[in-house]
Tab-separated table of C-alpha atoms in Angstrom:
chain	number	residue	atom	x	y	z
A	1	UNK	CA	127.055	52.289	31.987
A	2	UNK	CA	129.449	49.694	30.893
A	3	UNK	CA	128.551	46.278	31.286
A	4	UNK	CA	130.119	44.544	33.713
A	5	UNK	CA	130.590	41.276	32.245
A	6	UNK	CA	133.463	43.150	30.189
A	7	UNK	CA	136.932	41.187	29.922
A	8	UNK	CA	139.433	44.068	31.206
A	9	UNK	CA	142.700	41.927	29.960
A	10	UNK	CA	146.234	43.578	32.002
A	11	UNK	CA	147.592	44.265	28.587
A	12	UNK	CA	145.593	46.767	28.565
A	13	UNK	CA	146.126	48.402	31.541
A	14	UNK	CA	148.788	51.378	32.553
A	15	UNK	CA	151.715	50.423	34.843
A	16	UNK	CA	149.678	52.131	37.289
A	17	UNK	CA	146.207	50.615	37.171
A	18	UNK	CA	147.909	47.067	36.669
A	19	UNK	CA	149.917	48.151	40.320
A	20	UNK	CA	146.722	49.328	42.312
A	21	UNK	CA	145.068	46.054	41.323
A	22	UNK	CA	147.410	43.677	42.691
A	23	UNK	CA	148.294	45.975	45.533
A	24	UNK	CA	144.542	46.363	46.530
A	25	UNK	CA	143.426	43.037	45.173
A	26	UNK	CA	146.512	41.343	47.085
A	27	UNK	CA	145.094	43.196	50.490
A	28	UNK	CA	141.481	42.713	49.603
A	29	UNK	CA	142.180	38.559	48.872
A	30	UNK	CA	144.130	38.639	52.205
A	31	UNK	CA	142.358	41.218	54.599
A	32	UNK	CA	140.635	38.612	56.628
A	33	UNK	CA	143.923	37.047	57.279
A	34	UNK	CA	146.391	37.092	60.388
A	35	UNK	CA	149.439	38.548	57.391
A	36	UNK	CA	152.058	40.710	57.220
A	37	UNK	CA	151.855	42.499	53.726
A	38	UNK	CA	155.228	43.714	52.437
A	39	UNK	CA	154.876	46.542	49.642
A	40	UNK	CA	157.516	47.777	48.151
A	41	UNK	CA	157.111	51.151	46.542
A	42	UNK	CA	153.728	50.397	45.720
A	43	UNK	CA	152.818	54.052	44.424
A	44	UNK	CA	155.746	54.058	42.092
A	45	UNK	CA	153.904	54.493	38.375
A	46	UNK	CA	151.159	56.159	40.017
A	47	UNK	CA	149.875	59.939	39.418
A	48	UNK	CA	150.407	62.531	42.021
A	49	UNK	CA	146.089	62.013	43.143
A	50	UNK	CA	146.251	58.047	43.108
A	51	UNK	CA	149.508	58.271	45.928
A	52	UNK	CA	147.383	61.111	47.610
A	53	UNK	CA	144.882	58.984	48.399
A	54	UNK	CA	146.810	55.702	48.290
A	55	UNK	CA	147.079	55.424	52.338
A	56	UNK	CA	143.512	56.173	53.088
A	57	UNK	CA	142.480	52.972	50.196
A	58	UNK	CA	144.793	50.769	51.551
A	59	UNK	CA	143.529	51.597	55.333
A	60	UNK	CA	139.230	51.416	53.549
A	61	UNK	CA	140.427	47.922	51.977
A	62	UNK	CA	142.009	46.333	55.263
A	63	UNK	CA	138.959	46.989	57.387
A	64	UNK	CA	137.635	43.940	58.847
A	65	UNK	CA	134.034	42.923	59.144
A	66	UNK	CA	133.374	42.263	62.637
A	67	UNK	CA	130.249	41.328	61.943
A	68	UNK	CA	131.861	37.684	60.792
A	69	UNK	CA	133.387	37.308	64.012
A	70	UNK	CA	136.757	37.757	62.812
A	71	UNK	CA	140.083	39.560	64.672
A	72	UNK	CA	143.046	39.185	62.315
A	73	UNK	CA	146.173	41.052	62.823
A	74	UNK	CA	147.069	42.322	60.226
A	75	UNK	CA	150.676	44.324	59.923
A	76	UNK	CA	151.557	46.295	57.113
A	77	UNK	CA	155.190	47.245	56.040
A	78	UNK	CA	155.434	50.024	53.150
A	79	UNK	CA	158.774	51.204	51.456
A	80	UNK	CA	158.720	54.327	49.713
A	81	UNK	CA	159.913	57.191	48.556
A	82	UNK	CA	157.116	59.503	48.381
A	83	UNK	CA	156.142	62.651	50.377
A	84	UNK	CA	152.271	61.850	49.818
A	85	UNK	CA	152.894	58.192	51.851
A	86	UNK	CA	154.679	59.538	54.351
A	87	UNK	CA	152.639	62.428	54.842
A	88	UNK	CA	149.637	59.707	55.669
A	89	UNK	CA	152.017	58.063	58.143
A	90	UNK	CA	152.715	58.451	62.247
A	91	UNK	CA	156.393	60.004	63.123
A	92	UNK	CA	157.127	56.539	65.440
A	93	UNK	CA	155.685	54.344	62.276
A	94	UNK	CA	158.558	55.988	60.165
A	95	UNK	CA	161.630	54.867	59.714
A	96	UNK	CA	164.313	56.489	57.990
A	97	UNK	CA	167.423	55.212	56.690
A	98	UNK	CA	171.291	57.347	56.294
A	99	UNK	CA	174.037	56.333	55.395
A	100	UNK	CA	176.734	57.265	57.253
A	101	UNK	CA	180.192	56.088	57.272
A	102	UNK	CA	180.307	53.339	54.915
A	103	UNK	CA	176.908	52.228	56.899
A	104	UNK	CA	172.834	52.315	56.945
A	105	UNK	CA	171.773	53.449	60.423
A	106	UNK	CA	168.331	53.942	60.745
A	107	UNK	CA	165.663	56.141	63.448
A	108	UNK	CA	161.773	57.356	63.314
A	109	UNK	CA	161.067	60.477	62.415
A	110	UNK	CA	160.132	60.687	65.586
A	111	UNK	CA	163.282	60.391	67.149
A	112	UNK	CA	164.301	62.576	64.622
A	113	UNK	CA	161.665	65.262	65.227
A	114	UNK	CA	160.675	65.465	62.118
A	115	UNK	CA	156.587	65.347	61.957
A	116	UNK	CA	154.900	63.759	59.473
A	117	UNK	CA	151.604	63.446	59.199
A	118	UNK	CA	149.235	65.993	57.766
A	119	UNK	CA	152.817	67.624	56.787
A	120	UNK	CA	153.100	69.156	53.558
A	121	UNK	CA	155.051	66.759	50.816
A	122	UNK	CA	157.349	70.126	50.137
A	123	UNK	CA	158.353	69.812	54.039
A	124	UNK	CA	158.881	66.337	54.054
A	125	UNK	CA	160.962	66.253	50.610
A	126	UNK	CA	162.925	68.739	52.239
A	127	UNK	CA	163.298	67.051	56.007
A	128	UNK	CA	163.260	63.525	54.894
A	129	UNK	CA	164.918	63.633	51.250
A	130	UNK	CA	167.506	66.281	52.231
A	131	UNK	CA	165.947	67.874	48.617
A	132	UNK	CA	164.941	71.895	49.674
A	133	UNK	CA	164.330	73.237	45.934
A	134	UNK	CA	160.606	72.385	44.818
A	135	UNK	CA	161.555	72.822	41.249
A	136	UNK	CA	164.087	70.494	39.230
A	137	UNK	CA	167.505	70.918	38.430
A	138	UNK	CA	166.748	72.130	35.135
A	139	UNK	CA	164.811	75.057	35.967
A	140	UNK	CA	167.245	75.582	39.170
A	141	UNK	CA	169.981	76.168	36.595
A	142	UNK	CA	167.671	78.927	34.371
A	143	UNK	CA	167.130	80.741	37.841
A	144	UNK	CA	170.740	80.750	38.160
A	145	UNK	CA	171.528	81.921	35.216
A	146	UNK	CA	169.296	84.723	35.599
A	147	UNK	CA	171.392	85.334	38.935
A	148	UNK	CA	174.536	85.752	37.103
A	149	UNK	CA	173.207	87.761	34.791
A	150	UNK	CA	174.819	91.886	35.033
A	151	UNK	CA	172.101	93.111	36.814
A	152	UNK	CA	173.305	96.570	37.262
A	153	UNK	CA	171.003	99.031	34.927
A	154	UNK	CA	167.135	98.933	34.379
A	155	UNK	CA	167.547	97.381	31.068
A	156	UNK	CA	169.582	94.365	32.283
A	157	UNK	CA	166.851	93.709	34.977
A	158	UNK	CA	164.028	93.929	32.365
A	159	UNK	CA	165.687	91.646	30.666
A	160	UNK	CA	166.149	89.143	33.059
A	161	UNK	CA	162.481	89.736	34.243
A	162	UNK	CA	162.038	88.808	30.504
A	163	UNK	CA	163.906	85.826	30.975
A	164	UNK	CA	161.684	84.141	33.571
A	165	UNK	CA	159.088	84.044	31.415
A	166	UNK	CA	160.027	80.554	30.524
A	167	UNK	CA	159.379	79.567	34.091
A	168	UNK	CA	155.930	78.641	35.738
A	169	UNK	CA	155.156	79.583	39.084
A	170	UNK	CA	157.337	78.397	42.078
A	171	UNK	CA	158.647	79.740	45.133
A	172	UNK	CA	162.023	79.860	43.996
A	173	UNK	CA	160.768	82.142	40.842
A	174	UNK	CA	159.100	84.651	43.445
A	175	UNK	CA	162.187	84.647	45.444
A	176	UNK	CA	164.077	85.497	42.216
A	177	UNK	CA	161.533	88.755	41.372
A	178	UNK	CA	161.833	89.758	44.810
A	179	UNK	CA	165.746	89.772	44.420
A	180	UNK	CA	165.188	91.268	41.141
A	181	UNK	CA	162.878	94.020	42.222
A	182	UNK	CA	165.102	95.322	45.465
A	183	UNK	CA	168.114	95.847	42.583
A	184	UNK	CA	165.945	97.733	40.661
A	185	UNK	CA	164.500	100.045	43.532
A	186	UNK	CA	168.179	100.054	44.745
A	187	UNK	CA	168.668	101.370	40.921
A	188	UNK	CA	166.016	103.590	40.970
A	189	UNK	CA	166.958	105.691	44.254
A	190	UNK	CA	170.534	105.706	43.125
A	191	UNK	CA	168.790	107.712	39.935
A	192	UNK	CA	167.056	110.003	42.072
């Protein structure tokens, strides 16, 4: 057990740790407060578990004790840019912002239909981000490569099977075996 009279300087912390303490520690010093707390892409140096969970902290952090008597409003106003906050958010607490025509209009996701909590961060990258590949542009282009490859003969499609072993698993890599695998049973009834 360490001992907790230890000097933890912030020189010593990640990006991350040093930005869930002052996020926290701001709401914790200022829970039993009427405040509005502005955060502004608070998750940004975290890992994918820490913004998983972010939402439900922040929520644990801002209870009041009732006990003391006390009934603060407190209002809360997050920007971000990650699935994992939105996906711990309302549709009508949303608000998304487009540009369109040389201006920022804004609506919910609920007027937009889009529903977001409990959704999936793939669904709301894709609804909300406008981004539908789950894999980065890097990969994308391998996978299209592949694509482009002659695929006409049973050697040139075990060689492009061959290819993807570079690639980890992703739906856009099992899409690509299934294309894969109907040219080569196309292939093999064409032999029979």
């Amino acid at each position: 057990m360490k001992n907790i009279d230890e000097i933890i300087y912030t020189k010593s912390l990640s990006d991350g740790e040093y930005q869930f303490i002052h996020s926290i520690g701001l709401c914790l010093l200022f829970r039993d407060t009427n405040s509005l707390f502005l955060l502004d892409e608070p998750e940004t140096h975290f890992n994918p578990d820490w913004r998983s969970n972010f939402i439900s902290t922040l929520k644990d952090c801002l209870l009041q004790d009732y006990s003391k008597g006390l009934d603060n409003r407190r209002d809360l106003l997050i920007t971000s840019h990650s699935p994992f906050i939105i996906s711990d958010c309302q549709p009508e607490n949303v608000i998304i912002f487009d540009k369109e025509k040389n201006k920022v209009v804004h609506k919910t996701a609920k007027e937009k239909g889009i529903r977001t909590f409990g959704t999936s961060v793939n669904i709301i990258t894709e609804e909300i981000f406008g981004k539908s590949a789950s894999i980065s542009k890097l990969s994308l282009d391998v996978i299209e490569k592949i694509k482009k490859m002659p695929l006409t003969t049973l050697d040139e499609i075990k060689k492009a099977k061959e290819e993807t072993r570079v690639l980890g698993e992703s739906v856009e890599k099992v899409l690509l075996f299934r294309e894969l695998i109907l040219k080569e049973n196309k292939i093999n009834k064409a032999n029979d």
